[in-house]
Amino acid sequence: MTAGATTHLTVVLLLILLIGTAITIARMRDLWAAVMLTGIYSFLGASWMLLLDAPDVAFTEAAVGAGIATFLMLGTLALTSRRAKAPQGRSLAPLAVVIVTGAALVYGTFDMPHYGDLQAPAHQHVAPEYLSDGVPHVQGGPSKVGVPNVVTAILASYRGYDTLGETVVIFTAGIGVLLLMRRPSDREVKQ
Amino acid sequence: MRQQTILRIVAKLLIPYILLFALYVQFHGDFGPGGGFQAGVIFAAAVILYGLVFGLRAARRVAPPLLMETLAALGVLIFAGTGVASMLHGGNFLDYNALGGSGQQHTRSAEPVAHLHEHSPEGIEERHESHGMLPQGQHLGIMVVELGVGLTVAAIMITIFFAFAGRERVR
């Protein structure tokens, strides 16, 4: 079996596991186990992203999705209840909404370029510019940004304003959580 | 979790390496995968693991909440301050070329953002002569800005952890 086929098989296996985990979570009433399974879901997602050559996203998914988010949900469970209430009656409307939305999304993917397609618009527009600017040896181009990791160069330099905005958003989110969640007595604990 | 010997030992063994990996992702982000955000969440995850295993009080001693709040603000300040610094050096806001410190660069400072599609070989060669392989300003700016992102993200994640873990059952 070639390396490509093995990767393909692993991706399919991961996707099947992801679907299985998602369905299990949806059917579960025990919230503690459900939270653990969401952690596993994130971890599977991170593995999948790693196979798609997106280690940055995989890092984030593993640390935030499997680590920090799992903890936050466990912390919330400790404050509320461990079991979800049984649903009041059954309705087919939500299922229909999900199926229609899912089908629309899948239909949309038919128009998308294939994964890694060189002719895809995303790879024809500004990407060659970024590559020749950032990586000194590509096309023999001179290095404008001088940072070999193109993702970092784009995020921090070309899209510097966006990243500044994102940092401010994270900061604001933290301030919001502090305002909502901190008890008055925390001041004394600190000192 | 004071009685969980295996958990305590494994956490003790792992946490230094998680922290080290976070620092690697932070300061190697210009060459390898990752950057400030990833480094920040990995760093925060290590502190949160410490807090989960050794207790909230121990985690508060390691990462004092007041210090975390200050660092969160400081990170944003570093990012925005880099922009102001590049303005003071004669460039646009967040234009790292201006940080290079060479007078020749100021004339072409807006290049990477504004004139993405224009190649001007003379200007680029000029920059190459004065700064060797890497344009210093860009590299410096990216490193500083990523440090700001990392600080804010790590500090905010740890702060949120404290906020959640410090709550007691209301009902």
PDB file of N, CA and C in Angstrom, chain A residues 55-56 59-60 63-64 68 71-72 76 78-80 125-126 129-130 133 136 142-149 152-153 156-158 160-161 163-164 167-168 170-171 174-175 177-178 180-183 186-187 189-190, chain B residues 21 25 29-34 37-38 41 48 52 60 65-66 69 72-73 76 79 93-94 96 112 116-117 119 124 127-128 133-135 138 142 146 149 152-153 156-157 159-161 163-164 166-169 171:
ATOM      1  N   PRO A  55      -1.047  21.967  10.671  1.00  0.00           N
ATOM      2  CA  PRO A  55      -0.655  21.758  12.065  1.00  0.00           C
ATOM      3  C   PRO A  55      -1.052  22.914  12.975  1.00  0.00           C
ATOM      4  N   ASP A  56      -1.111  24.149  12.426  1.00  0.00           N
ATOM      5  CA  ASP A  56      -1.501  25.286  13.272  1.00  0.00           C
ATOM      6  C   ASP A  56      -2.890  25.075  13.847  1.00  0.00           C
ATOM      7  N   PHE A  59      -2.979  22.220  16.392  1.00  0.00           N
ATOM      8  CA  PHE A  59      -2.530  22.668  17.725  1.00  0.00           C
ATOM      9  C   PHE A  59      -3.680  23.318  18.467  1.00  0.00           C
ATOM     10  N   THR A  60      -4.318  24.280  17.771  1.00  0.00           N
ATOM     11  CA  THR A  60      -5.380  25.038  18.421  1.00  0.00           C
ATOM     12  C   THR A  60      -6.514  24.124  18.832  1.00  0.00           C
ATOM     13  N   ALA A  63      -5.469  21.975  21.856  1.00  0.00           N
ATOM     14  CA  ALA A  63      -5.314  22.698  23.119  1.00  0.00           C
ATOM     15  C   ALA A  63      -6.631  23.307  23.579  1.00  0.00           C
ATOM     16  N   VAL A  64      -7.361  23.951  22.658  1.00  0.00           N
ATOM     17  CA  VAL A  64      -8.604  24.623  23.053  1.00  0.00           C
ATOM     18  C   VAL A  64      -9.753  23.627  23.107  1.00  0.00           C
ATOM     19  N   ILE A  68      -8.979  23.062  26.956  1.00  0.00           N
ATOM     20  CA  ILE A  68      -9.571  24.141  27.741  1.00  0.00           C
ATOM     21  C   ILE A  68     -11.101  24.086  27.701  1.00  0.00           C
ATOM     22  N   PHE A  71     -12.478  21.467  29.950  1.00  0.00           N
ATOM     23  CA  PHE A  71     -12.461  21.886  31.351  1.00  0.00           C
ATOM     24  C   PHE A  71     -13.596  22.865  31.646  1.00  0.00           C
ATOM     25  N   LEU A  72     -13.805  23.840  30.749  1.00  0.00           N
ATOM     26  CA  LEU A  72     -14.841  24.845  30.998  1.00  0.00           C
ATOM     27  C   LEU A  72     -16.211  24.181  31.112  1.00  0.00           C
ATOM     28  N   THR A  76     -18.713  24.007  34.315  1.00  0.00           N
ATOM     29  CA  THR A  76     -20.130  24.373  34.270  1.00  0.00           C
ATOM     30  C   THR A  76     -20.989  23.249  34.835  1.00  0.00           C
ATOM     31  N   ALA A  78     -20.187  21.157  37.125  1.00  0.00           N
ATOM     32  CA  ALA A  78     -20.062  21.143  38.573  1.00  0.00           C
ATOM     33  C   ALA A  78     -21.022  22.151  39.199  1.00  0.00           C
ATOM     34  N   LEU A  79     -21.363  23.209  38.449  1.00  0.00           N
ATOM     35  CA  LEU A  79     -22.247  24.240  38.991  1.00  0.00           C
ATOM     36  C   LEU A  79     -23.714  23.941  38.707  1.00  0.00           C
ATOM     37  N   THR A  80     -23.975  23.078  37.709  1.00  0.00           N
ATOM     38  CA  THR A  80     -25.382  22.846  37.365  1.00  0.00           C
ATOM     39  C   THR A  80     -25.762  21.396  37.628  1.00  0.00           C
ATOM     40  N   HIS A 125      -4.757  33.609  -6.724  1.00  0.00           N
ATOM     41  CA  HIS A 125      -4.954  35.045  -6.529  1.00  0.00           C
ATOM     42  C   HIS A 125      -3.724  35.691  -5.890  1.00  0.00           C
ATOM     43  N   VAL A 126      -3.666  35.721  -4.560  1.00  0.00           N
ATOM     44  CA  VAL A 126      -2.527  36.364  -3.906  1.00  0.00           C
ATOM     45  C   VAL A 126      -1.532  35.365  -3.345  1.00  0.00           C
ATOM     46  N   GLU A 129       2.051  35.346  -4.611  1.00  0.00           N
ATOM     47  CA  GLU A 129       2.743  36.545  -4.123  1.00  0.00           C
ATOM     48  C   GLU A 129       3.276  36.321  -2.709  1.00  0.00           C
ATOM     49  N   TYR A 130       2.399  35.806  -1.855  1.00  0.00           N
ATOM     50  CA  TYR A 130       2.801  35.527  -0.476  1.00  0.00           C
ATOM     51  C   TYR A 130       3.983  34.567  -0.459  1.00  0.00           C
ATOM     52  N   ASP A 133       7.143  36.121  -1.695  1.00  0.00           N
ATOM     53  CA  ASP A 133       7.625  37.146  -0.766  1.00  0.00           C
ATOM     54  C   ASP A 133       8.238  36.528   0.473  1.00  0.00           C
ATOM     55  N   PRO A 136      12.378  32.583   0.695  1.00  0.00           N
ATOM     56  CA  PRO A 136      13.436  33.063  -0.182  1.00  0.00           C
ATOM     57  C   PRO A 136      13.708  32.168  -1.392  1.00  0.00           C
ATOM     58  N   PRO A 142      13.025  37.329  -4.221  1.00  0.00           N
ATOM     59  CA  PRO A 142      13.618  37.942  -3.034  1.00  0.00           C
ATOM     60  C   PRO A 142      12.615  37.936  -1.889  1.00  0.00           C
ATOM     61  N   SER A 143      13.112  37.835  -0.704  1.00  0.00           N
ATOM     62  CA  SER A 143      12.244  37.711   0.450  1.00  0.00           C
ATOM     63  C   SER A 143      11.822  39.082   0.945  1.00  0.00           C
ATOM     64  N   LYS A 144      10.521  39.353   0.884  1.00  0.00           N
ATOM     65  CA  LYS A 144      10.042  40.657   1.312  1.00  0.00           C
ATOM     66  C   LYS A 144       9.742  40.677   2.794  1.00  0.00           C
ATOM     67  N   VAL A 145       9.106  39.605   3.254  1.00  0.00           N
ATOM     68  CA  VAL A 145       8.766  39.547   4.665  1.00  0.00           C
ATOM     69  C   VAL A 145       9.859  38.814   5.442  1.00  0.00           C
ATOM     70  N   GLY A 146      10.463  37.828   4.812  1.00  0.00           N
ATOM     71  CA  GLY A 146      11.609  37.178   5.418  1.00  0.00           C
ATOM     72  C   GLY A 146      11.263  36.214   6.521  1.00  0.00           C
ATOM     73  N   VAL A 147      10.043  35.743   6.564  1.00  0.00           N
ATOM     74  CA  VAL A 147       9.665  34.745   7.554  1.00  0.00           C
ATOM     75  C   VAL A 147       9.231  33.501   6.793  1.00  0.00           C
ATOM     76  N   PRO A 148       9.968  32.402   6.924  1.00  0.00           N
ATOM     77  CA  PRO A 148       9.703  31.233   6.084  1.00  0.00           C
ATOM     78  C   PRO A 148       8.304  30.651   6.267  1.00  0.00           C
ATOM     79  N   ASN A 149       7.737  30.748   7.475  1.00  0.00           N
ATOM     80  CA  ASN A 149       6.388  30.229   7.671  1.00  0.00           C
ATOM     81  C   ASN A 149       5.382  31.229   7.095  1.00  0.00           C
ATOM     82  N   THR A 152       2.429  32.413   9.328  1.00  0.00           N
ATOM     83  CA  THR A 152       2.779  33.449  10.296  1.00  0.00           C
ATOM     84  C   THR A 152       2.949  34.797   9.601  1.00  0.00           C
ATOM     85  N   ALA A 153       3.611  34.781   8.429  1.00  0.00           N
ATOM     86  CA  ALA A 153       3.832  36.039   7.713  1.00  0.00           C
ATOM     87  C   ALA A 153       2.504  36.694   7.352  1.00  0.00           C
ATOM     88  N   ALA A 156       0.597  37.834  10.753  1.00  0.00           N
ATOM     89  CA  ALA A 156       1.195  38.895  11.557  1.00  0.00           C
ATOM     90  C   ALA A 156       1.533  40.128  10.735  1.00  0.00           C
ATOM     91  N   SER A 157       1.817  39.956   9.440  1.00  0.00           N
ATOM     92  CA  SER A 157       2.267  41.113   8.674  1.00  0.00           C
ATOM     93  C   SER A 157       1.221  41.594   7.668  1.00  0.00           C
ATOM     94  N   TYR A 158       0.883  40.729   6.696  1.00  0.00           N
ATOM     95  CA  TYR A 158      -0.078  41.169   5.672  1.00  0.00           C
ATOM     96  C   TYR A 158      -1.444  41.460   6.292  1.00  0.00           C
ATOM     97  N   GLY A 160      -2.018  42.128   9.531  1.00  0.00           N
ATOM     98  CA  GLY A 160      -1.726  42.575  10.889  1.00  0.00           C
ATOM     99  C   GLY A 160      -2.914  43.208  11.576  1.00  0.00           C
ATOM    100  N   TYR A 161      -3.709  43.978  10.827  1.00  0.00           N
ATOM    101  CA  TYR A 161      -4.869  44.644  11.435  1.00  0.00           C
ATOM    102  C   TYR A 161      -5.860  43.598  11.951  1.00  0.00           C
ATOM    103  N   THR A 163      -5.284  40.545  12.863  1.00  0.00           N
ATOM    104  CA  THR A 163      -4.781  39.839  14.034  1.00  0.00           C
ATOM    105  C   THR A 163      -4.853  40.723  15.264  1.00  0.00           C
ATOM    106  N   LEU A 164      -4.588  42.012  15.082  1.00  0.00           N
ATOM    107  CA  LEU A 164      -4.738  42.936  16.215  1.00  0.00           C
ATOM    108  C   LEU A 164      -6.187  42.919  16.695  1.00  0.00           C
ATOM    109  N   THR A 167      -6.883  39.763  18.635  1.00  0.00           N
ATOM    110  CA  THR A 167      -6.311  39.817  19.983  1.00  0.00           C
ATOM    111  C   THR A 167      -7.191  40.661  20.892  1.00  0.00           C
ATOM    112  N   VAL A 168      -7.685  41.781  20.356  1.00  0.00           N
ATOM    113  CA  VAL A 168      -8.563  42.633  21.162  1.00  0.00           C
ATOM    114  C   VAL A 168      -9.857  41.893  21.491  1.00  0.00           C
ATOM    115  N   ILE A 170     -10.226  38.638  21.915  1.00  0.00           N
ATOM    116  CA  ILE A 170      -9.934  37.689  22.996  1.00  0.00           C
ATOM    117  C   ILE A 170      -9.848  38.420  24.320  1.00  0.00           C
ATOM    118  N   PHE A 171      -9.172  39.565  24.303  1.00  0.00           N
ATOM    119  CA  PHE A 171      -9.029  40.373  25.514  1.00  0.00           C
ATOM    120  C   PHE A 171     -10.406  40.784  26.037  1.00  0.00           C
ATOM    121  N   GLY A 174     -12.265  37.927  27.620  1.00  0.00           N
ATOM    122  CA  GLY A 174     -11.767  37.652  28.961  1.00  0.00           C
ATOM    123  C   GLY A 174     -12.308  38.647  29.969  1.00  0.00           C
ATOM    124  N   ILE A 175     -12.320  39.936  29.592  1.00  0.00           N
ATOM    125  CA  ILE A 175     -12.849  40.963  30.489  1.00  0.00           C
ATOM    126  C   ILE A 175     -14.323  40.688  30.782  1.00  0.00           C
ATOM    127  N   VAL A 177     -15.906  37.777  30.738  1.00  0.00           N
ATOM    128  CA  VAL A 177     -16.034  36.647  31.665  1.00  0.00           C
ATOM    129  C   VAL A 177     -15.718  37.092  33.086  1.00  0.00           C
ATOM    130  N   LEU A 178     -14.682  37.905  33.224  1.00  0.00           N
ATOM    131  CA  LEU A 178     -14.317  38.387  34.565  1.00  0.00           C
ATOM    132  C   LEU A 178     -15.461  39.171  35.181  1.00  0.00           C
ATOM    133  N   LEU A 180     -18.616  39.007  34.557  1.00  0.00           N
ATOM    134  CA  LEU A 180     -19.803  38.204  34.844  1.00  0.00           C
ATOM    135  C   LEU A 180     -19.566  37.211  35.960  1.00  0.00           C
ATOM    136  N   MET A 181     -18.366  36.603  35.978  1.00  0.00           N
ATOM    137  CA  MET A 181     -18.176  35.429  36.815  1.00  0.00           C
ATOM    138  C   MET A 181     -17.448  35.703  38.124  1.00  0.00           C
ATOM    139  N   ARG A 182     -16.687  36.768  38.200  1.00  0.00           N
ATOM    140  CA  ARG A 182     -15.853  36.903  39.387  1.00  0.00           C
ATOM    141  C   ARG A 182     -16.691  37.292  40.594  1.00  0.00           C
ATOM    142  N   ARG A 183     -16.405  36.618  41.681  1.00  0.00           N
ATOM    143  CA  ARG A 183     -17.094  36.966  42.919  1.00  0.00           C
ATOM    144  C   ARG A 183     -16.374  38.117  43.581  1.00  0.00           C
ATOM    145  N   ASP A 186     -12.989  37.586  45.489  1.00  0.00           N
ATOM    146  CA  ASP A 186     -11.742  37.219  44.821  1.00  0.00           C
ATOM    147  C   ASP A 186     -10.621  38.206  45.122  1.00  0.00           C
ATOM    148  N   ARG A 187     -10.991  39.437  45.355  1.00  0.00           N
ATOM    149  CA  ARG A 187      -9.976  40.449  45.672  1.00  0.00           C
ATOM    150  C   ARG A 187      -9.180  40.039  46.905  1.00  0.00           C
ATOM    151  N   VAL A 189      -8.872  37.002  48.120  1.00  0.00           N
ATOM    152  CA  VAL A 189      -8.099  35.782  47.841  1.00  0.00           C
ATOM    153  C   VAL A 189      -6.761  36.145  47.236  1.00  0.00           C
ATOM    154  N   LYS A 190      -6.818  37.176  46.398  1.00  0.00           N
ATOM    155  CA  LYS A 190      -5.616  37.563  45.662  1.00  0.00           C
ATOM    156  C   LYS A 190      -4.528  38.069  46.600  1.00  0.00           C
TER     157      LYS A 190
ATOM    158  N   PHE B  21       7.243  23.258  25.096  1.00  0.00           N
ATOM    159  CA  PHE B  21       6.686  23.195  23.737  1.00  0.00           C
ATOM    160  C   PHE B  21       5.961  24.490  23.395  1.00  0.00           C
ATOM    161  N   VAL B  25       6.775  26.808  20.253  1.00  0.00           N
ATOM    162  CA  VAL B  25       5.787  27.244  19.259  1.00  0.00           C
ATOM    163  C   VAL B  25       5.781  28.769  19.161  1.00  0.00           C
ATOM    164  N   GLY B  29       7.718  30.230  15.778  1.00  0.00           N
ATOM    165  CA  GLY B  29       6.540  30.358  14.925  1.00  0.00           C
ATOM    166  C   GLY B  29       6.847  30.911  13.554  1.00  0.00           C
ATOM    167  N   ASP B  30       7.978  31.609  13.402  1.00  0.00           N
ATOM    168  CA  ASP B  30       8.310  32.166  12.094  1.00  0.00           C
ATOM    169  C   ASP B  30       8.947  31.119  11.185  1.00  0.00           C
ATOM    170  N   PHE B  31       9.364  29.992  11.764  1.00  0.00           N
ATOM    171  CA  PHE B  31       9.953  28.932  10.928  1.00  0.00           C
ATOM    172  C   PHE B  31       9.082  27.685  10.879  1.00  0.00           C
ATOM    173  N   GLY B  32       8.547  27.299  12.034  1.00  0.00           N
ATOM    174  CA  GLY B  32       7.721  26.108  12.091  1.00  0.00           C
ATOM    175  C   GLY B  32       6.256  26.472  12.228  1.00  0.00           C
ATOM    176  N   PRO B  33       5.398  25.469  12.329  1.00  0.00           N
ATOM    177  CA  PRO B  33       3.973  25.751  12.495  1.00  0.00           C
ATOM    178  C   PRO B  33       3.690  26.407  13.841  1.00  0.00           C
ATOM    179  N   GLY B  34       2.635  27.178  13.859  1.00  0.00           N
ATOM    180  CA  GLY B  34       2.228  27.794  15.111  1.00  0.00           C
ATOM    181  C   GLY B  34       2.570  29.255  15.171  1.00  0.00           C
ATOM    182  N   PHE B  37      -0.976  32.645  19.071  1.00  0.00           N
ATOM    183  CA  PHE B  37      -2.224  32.097  19.605  1.00  0.00           C
ATOM    184  C   PHE B  37      -2.037  30.665  20.085  1.00  0.00           C
ATOM    185  N   GLN B  38      -1.425  29.843  19.226  1.00  0.00           N
ATOM    186  CA  GLN B  38      -1.219  28.438  19.592  1.00  0.00           C
ATOM    187  C   GLN B  38      -0.359  28.328  20.850  1.00  0.00           C
ATOM    188  N   VAL B  41      -2.420  29.241  23.988  1.00  0.00           N
ATOM    189  CA  VAL B  41      -3.364  28.243  24.520  1.00  0.00           C
ATOM    190  C   VAL B  41      -2.624  27.030  25.068  1.00  0.00           C
ATOM    191  N   ILE B  48      -3.523  25.162  33.429  1.00  0.00           N
ATOM    192  CA  ILE B  48      -4.825  24.618  33.818  1.00  0.00           C
ATOM    193  C   ILE B  48      -4.666  23.177  34.303  1.00  0.00           C
ATOM    194  N   LEU B  52      -5.768  21.762  37.858  1.00  0.00           N
ATOM    195  CA  LEU B  52      -6.684  20.636  38.040  1.00  0.00           C
ATOM    196  C   LEU B  52      -6.097  19.597  38.974  1.00  0.00           C
ATOM    197  N   ARG B  60      -3.074  29.453  41.639  1.00  0.00           N
ATOM    198  CA  ARG B  60      -3.090  30.909  41.865  1.00  0.00           C
ATOM    199  C   ARG B  60      -1.730  31.407  42.323  1.00  0.00           C
ATOM    200  N   PRO B  65      -3.691  35.898  39.794  1.00  0.00           N
ATOM    201  CA  PRO B  65      -4.732  36.474  38.936  1.00  0.00           C
ATOM    202  C   PRO B  65      -4.446  37.920  38.546  1.00  0.00           C
ATOM    203  N   LEU B  66      -3.955  38.706  39.509  1.00  0.00           N
ATOM    204  CA  LEU B  66      -3.698  40.109  39.200  1.00  0.00           C
ATOM    205  C   LEU B  66      -2.644  40.227  38.101  1.00  0.00           C
ATOM    206  N   GLU B  69      -4.182  39.337  34.709  1.00  0.00           N
ATOM    207  CA  GLU B  69      -4.978  40.424  34.135  1.00  0.00           C
ATOM    208  C   GLU B  69      -4.069  41.502  33.563  1.00  0.00           C
ATOM    209  N   ALA B  72      -2.543  40.255  30.294  1.00  0.00           N
ATOM    210  CA  ALA B  72      -3.514  40.247  29.189  1.00  0.00           C
ATOM    211  C   ALA B  72      -3.567  41.623  28.542  1.00  0.00           C
ATOM    212  N   ALA B  73      -3.645  42.648  29.389  1.00  0.00           N
ATOM    213  CA  ALA B  73      -3.677  44.013  28.847  1.00  0.00           C
ATOM    214  C   ALA B  73      -2.349  44.360  28.195  1.00  0.00           C
ATOM    215  N   VAL B  76      -2.025  43.132  24.499  1.00  0.00           N
ATOM    216  CA  VAL B  76      -2.688  44.004  23.521  1.00  0.00           C
ATOM    217  C   VAL B  76      -1.876  45.276  23.336  1.00  0.00           C
ATOM    218  N   PHE B  79       1.090  44.706  21.083  1.00  0.00           N
ATOM    219  CA  PHE B  79       0.674  44.626  19.674  1.00  0.00           C
ATOM    220  C   PHE B  79       0.408  46.023  19.123  1.00  0.00           C
ATOM    221  N   PHE B  93       0.713  52.494  10.352  1.00  0.00           N
ATOM    222  CA  PHE B  93       0.411  51.690  11.534  1.00  0.00           C
ATOM    223  C   PHE B  93       0.651  50.208  11.215  1.00  0.00           C
ATOM    224  N   LEU B  94       1.400  49.530  12.065  1.00  0.00           N
ATOM    225  CA  LEU B  94       1.736  48.111  11.909  1.00  0.00           C
ATOM    226  C   LEU B  94       2.550  47.820  10.644  1.00  0.00           C
ATOM    227  N   TYR B  96       5.889  46.985   9.604  1.00  0.00           N
ATOM    228  CA  TYR B  96       7.111  46.594  10.307  1.00  0.00           C
ATOM    229  C   TYR B  96       8.378  47.009   9.579  1.00  0.00           C
ATOM    230  N   PRO B 112       4.458  45.939   1.594  1.00  0.00           N
ATOM    231  CA  PRO B 112       3.809  44.632   1.668  1.00  0.00           C
ATOM    232  C   PRO B 112       2.296  44.734   1.784  1.00  0.00           C
ATOM    233  N   LEU B 116       0.710  45.191  -2.913  1.00  0.00           N
ATOM    234  CA  LEU B 116       0.957  43.757  -2.925  1.00  0.00           C
ATOM    235  C   LEU B 116       1.329  43.249  -4.311  1.00  0.00           C
ATOM    236  N   HIS B 117       0.726  43.840  -5.306  1.00  0.00           N
ATOM    237  CA  HIS B 117       0.906  43.293  -6.644  1.00  0.00           C
ATOM    238  C   HIS B 117       2.022  43.967  -7.438  1.00  0.00           C
ATOM    239  N   HIS B 119       5.777  44.676  -8.115  1.00  0.00           N
ATOM    240  CA  HIS B 119       7.168  44.319  -7.847  1.00  0.00           C
ATOM    241  C   HIS B 119       8.061  45.452  -8.298  1.00  0.00           C
ATOM    242  N   ILE B 124      13.793  46.317  -3.784  1.00  0.00           N
ATOM    243  CA  ILE B 124      14.037  45.109  -3.015  1.00  0.00           C
ATOM    244  C   ILE B 124      15.532  44.843  -2.900  1.00  0.00           C
ATOM    245  N   ARG B 127      17.076  46.938  -0.305  1.00  0.00           N
ATOM    246  CA  ARG B 127      16.870  46.436   1.039  1.00  0.00           C
ATOM    247  C   ARG B 127      17.790  45.248   1.314  1.00  0.00           C
ATOM    248  N   HIS B 128      18.028  44.457   0.306  1.00  0.00           N
ATOM    249  CA  HIS B 128      18.876  43.291   0.493  1.00  0.00           C
ATOM    250  C   HIS B 128      20.295  43.689   0.842  1.00  0.00           C
ATOM    251  N   MET B 133      20.044  38.716   4.266  1.00  0.00           N
ATOM    252  CA  MET B 133      18.960  37.907   3.721  1.00  0.00           C
ATOM    253  C   MET B 133      17.579  38.344   4.195  1.00  0.00           C
ATOM    254  N   LEU B 134      17.455  38.638   5.469  1.00  0.00           N
ATOM    255  CA  LEU B 134      16.125  38.902   6.007  1.00  0.00           C
ATOM    256  C   LEU B 134      15.909  40.399   6.205  1.00  0.00           C
ATOM    257  N   PRO B 135      14.767  40.910   5.778  1.00  0.00           N
ATOM    258  CA  PRO B 135      14.435  42.284   6.127  1.00  0.00           C
ATOM    259  C   PRO B 135      14.203  42.364   7.629  1.00  0.00           C
ATOM    260  N   GLN B 138      10.594  43.542   9.316  1.00  0.00           N
ATOM    261  CA  GLN B 138       9.484  42.596   9.255  1.00  0.00           C
ATOM    262  C   GLN B 138       9.639  41.500  10.301  1.00  0.00           C
ATOM    263  N   ILE B 142       7.167  40.979  13.474  1.00  0.00           N
ATOM    264  CA  ILE B 142       6.353  39.771  13.612  1.00  0.00           C
ATOM    265  C   ILE B 142       6.625  39.087  14.952  1.00  0.00           C
ATOM    266  N   GLU B 146       3.757  38.692  17.747  1.00  0.00           N
ATOM    267  CA  GLU B 146       3.352  37.339  18.159  1.00  0.00           C
ATOM    268  C   GLU B 146       3.507  37.176  19.671  1.00  0.00           C
ATOM    269  N   VAL B 149       0.435  38.646  21.168  1.00  0.00           N
ATOM    270  CA  VAL B 149      -0.704  37.738  21.024  1.00  0.00           C
ATOM    271  C   VAL B 149      -0.599  36.607  22.045  1.00  0.00           C
ATOM    272  N   THR B 152      -1.407  37.766  25.672  1.00  0.00           N
ATOM    273  CA  THR B 152      -2.836  38.010  25.894  1.00  0.00           C
ATOM    274  C   THR B 152      -3.604  36.705  25.947  1.00  0.00           C
ATOM    275  N   VAL B 153      -3.362  35.820  24.973  1.00  0.00           N
ATOM    276  CA  VAL B 153      -4.141  34.578  24.905  1.00  0.00           C
ATOM    277  C   VAL B 153      -3.903  33.727  26.150  1.00  0.00           C
ATOM    278  N   ILE B 156      -5.483  35.413  29.258  1.00  0.00           N
ATOM    279  CA  ILE B 156      -6.955  35.405  29.260  1.00  0.00           C
ATOM    280  C   ILE B 156      -7.477  33.997  29.531  1.00  0.00           C
ATOM    281  N   MET B 157      -6.840  32.982  28.917  1.00  0.00           N
ATOM    282  CA  MET B 157      -7.305  31.608  29.137  1.00  0.00           C
ATOM    283  C   MET B 157      -7.160  31.234  30.611  1.00  0.00           C
ATOM    284  N   THR B 159      -7.095  33.320  33.109  1.00  0.00           N
ATOM    285  CA  THR B 159      -8.064  34.114  33.863  1.00  0.00           C
ATOM    286  C   THR B 159      -9.451  33.475  33.808  1.00  0.00           C
ATOM    287  N   ILE B 160      -9.847  33.011  32.610  1.00  0.00           N
ATOM    288  CA  ILE B 160     -11.160  32.369  32.472  1.00  0.00           C
ATOM    289  C   ILE B 160     -11.204  31.094  33.313  1.00  0.00           C
ATOM    290  N   PHE B 161     -10.084  30.350  33.314  1.00  0.00           N
ATOM    291  CA  PHE B 161      -9.999  29.145  34.151  1.00  0.00           C
ATOM    292  C   PHE B 161     -10.241  29.493  35.614  1.00  0.00           C
ATOM    293  N   ALA B 163     -11.788  32.076  36.783  1.00  0.00           N
ATOM    294  CA  ALA B 163     -13.160  32.554  36.971  1.00  0.00           C
ATOM    295  C   ALA B 163     -14.123  31.383  37.082  1.00  0.00           C
ATOM    296  N   PHE B 164     -13.928  30.350  36.244  1.00  0.00           N
ATOM    297  CA  PHE B 164     -14.829  29.196  36.279  1.00  0.00           C
ATOM    298  C   PHE B 164     -14.562  28.342  37.512  1.00  0.00           C
ATOM    299  N   GLY B 166     -13.238  29.095  40.310  1.00  0.00           N
ATOM    300  CA  GLY B 166     -13.437  29.735  41.605  1.00  0.00           C
ATOM    301  C   GLY B 166     -14.890  29.777  42.044  1.00  0.00           C
ATOM    302  N   ARG B 167     -15.817  29.455  41.126  1.00  0.00           N
ATOM    303  CA  ARG B 167     -17.233  29.534  41.460  1.00  0.00           C
ATOM    304  C   ARG B 167     -17.664  28.347  42.314  1.00  0.00           C
ATOM    305  N   GLU B 168     -18.598  28.598  43.197  1.00  0.00           N
ATOM    306  CA  GLU B 168     -19.201  27.475  43.884  1.00  0.00           C
ATOM    307  C   GLU B 168     -20.638  27.339  43.429  1.00  0.00           C
ATOM    308  N   ARG B 169     -21.204  26.176  43.746  1.00  0.00           N
ATOM    309  CA  ARG B 169     -22.574  25.904  43.356  1.00  0.00           C
ATOM    310  C   ARG B 169     -23.490  26.970  43.941  1.00  0.00           C
ATOM    311  N   ARG B 171     -27.013  27.084  43.780  1.00  0.00           N
ATOM    312  CA  ARG B 171     -28.258  26.635  44.393  1.00  0.00           C
ATOM    313  C   ARG B 171     -28.025  25.865  45.672  1.00  0.00           C
TER     314      ARG B 171
END
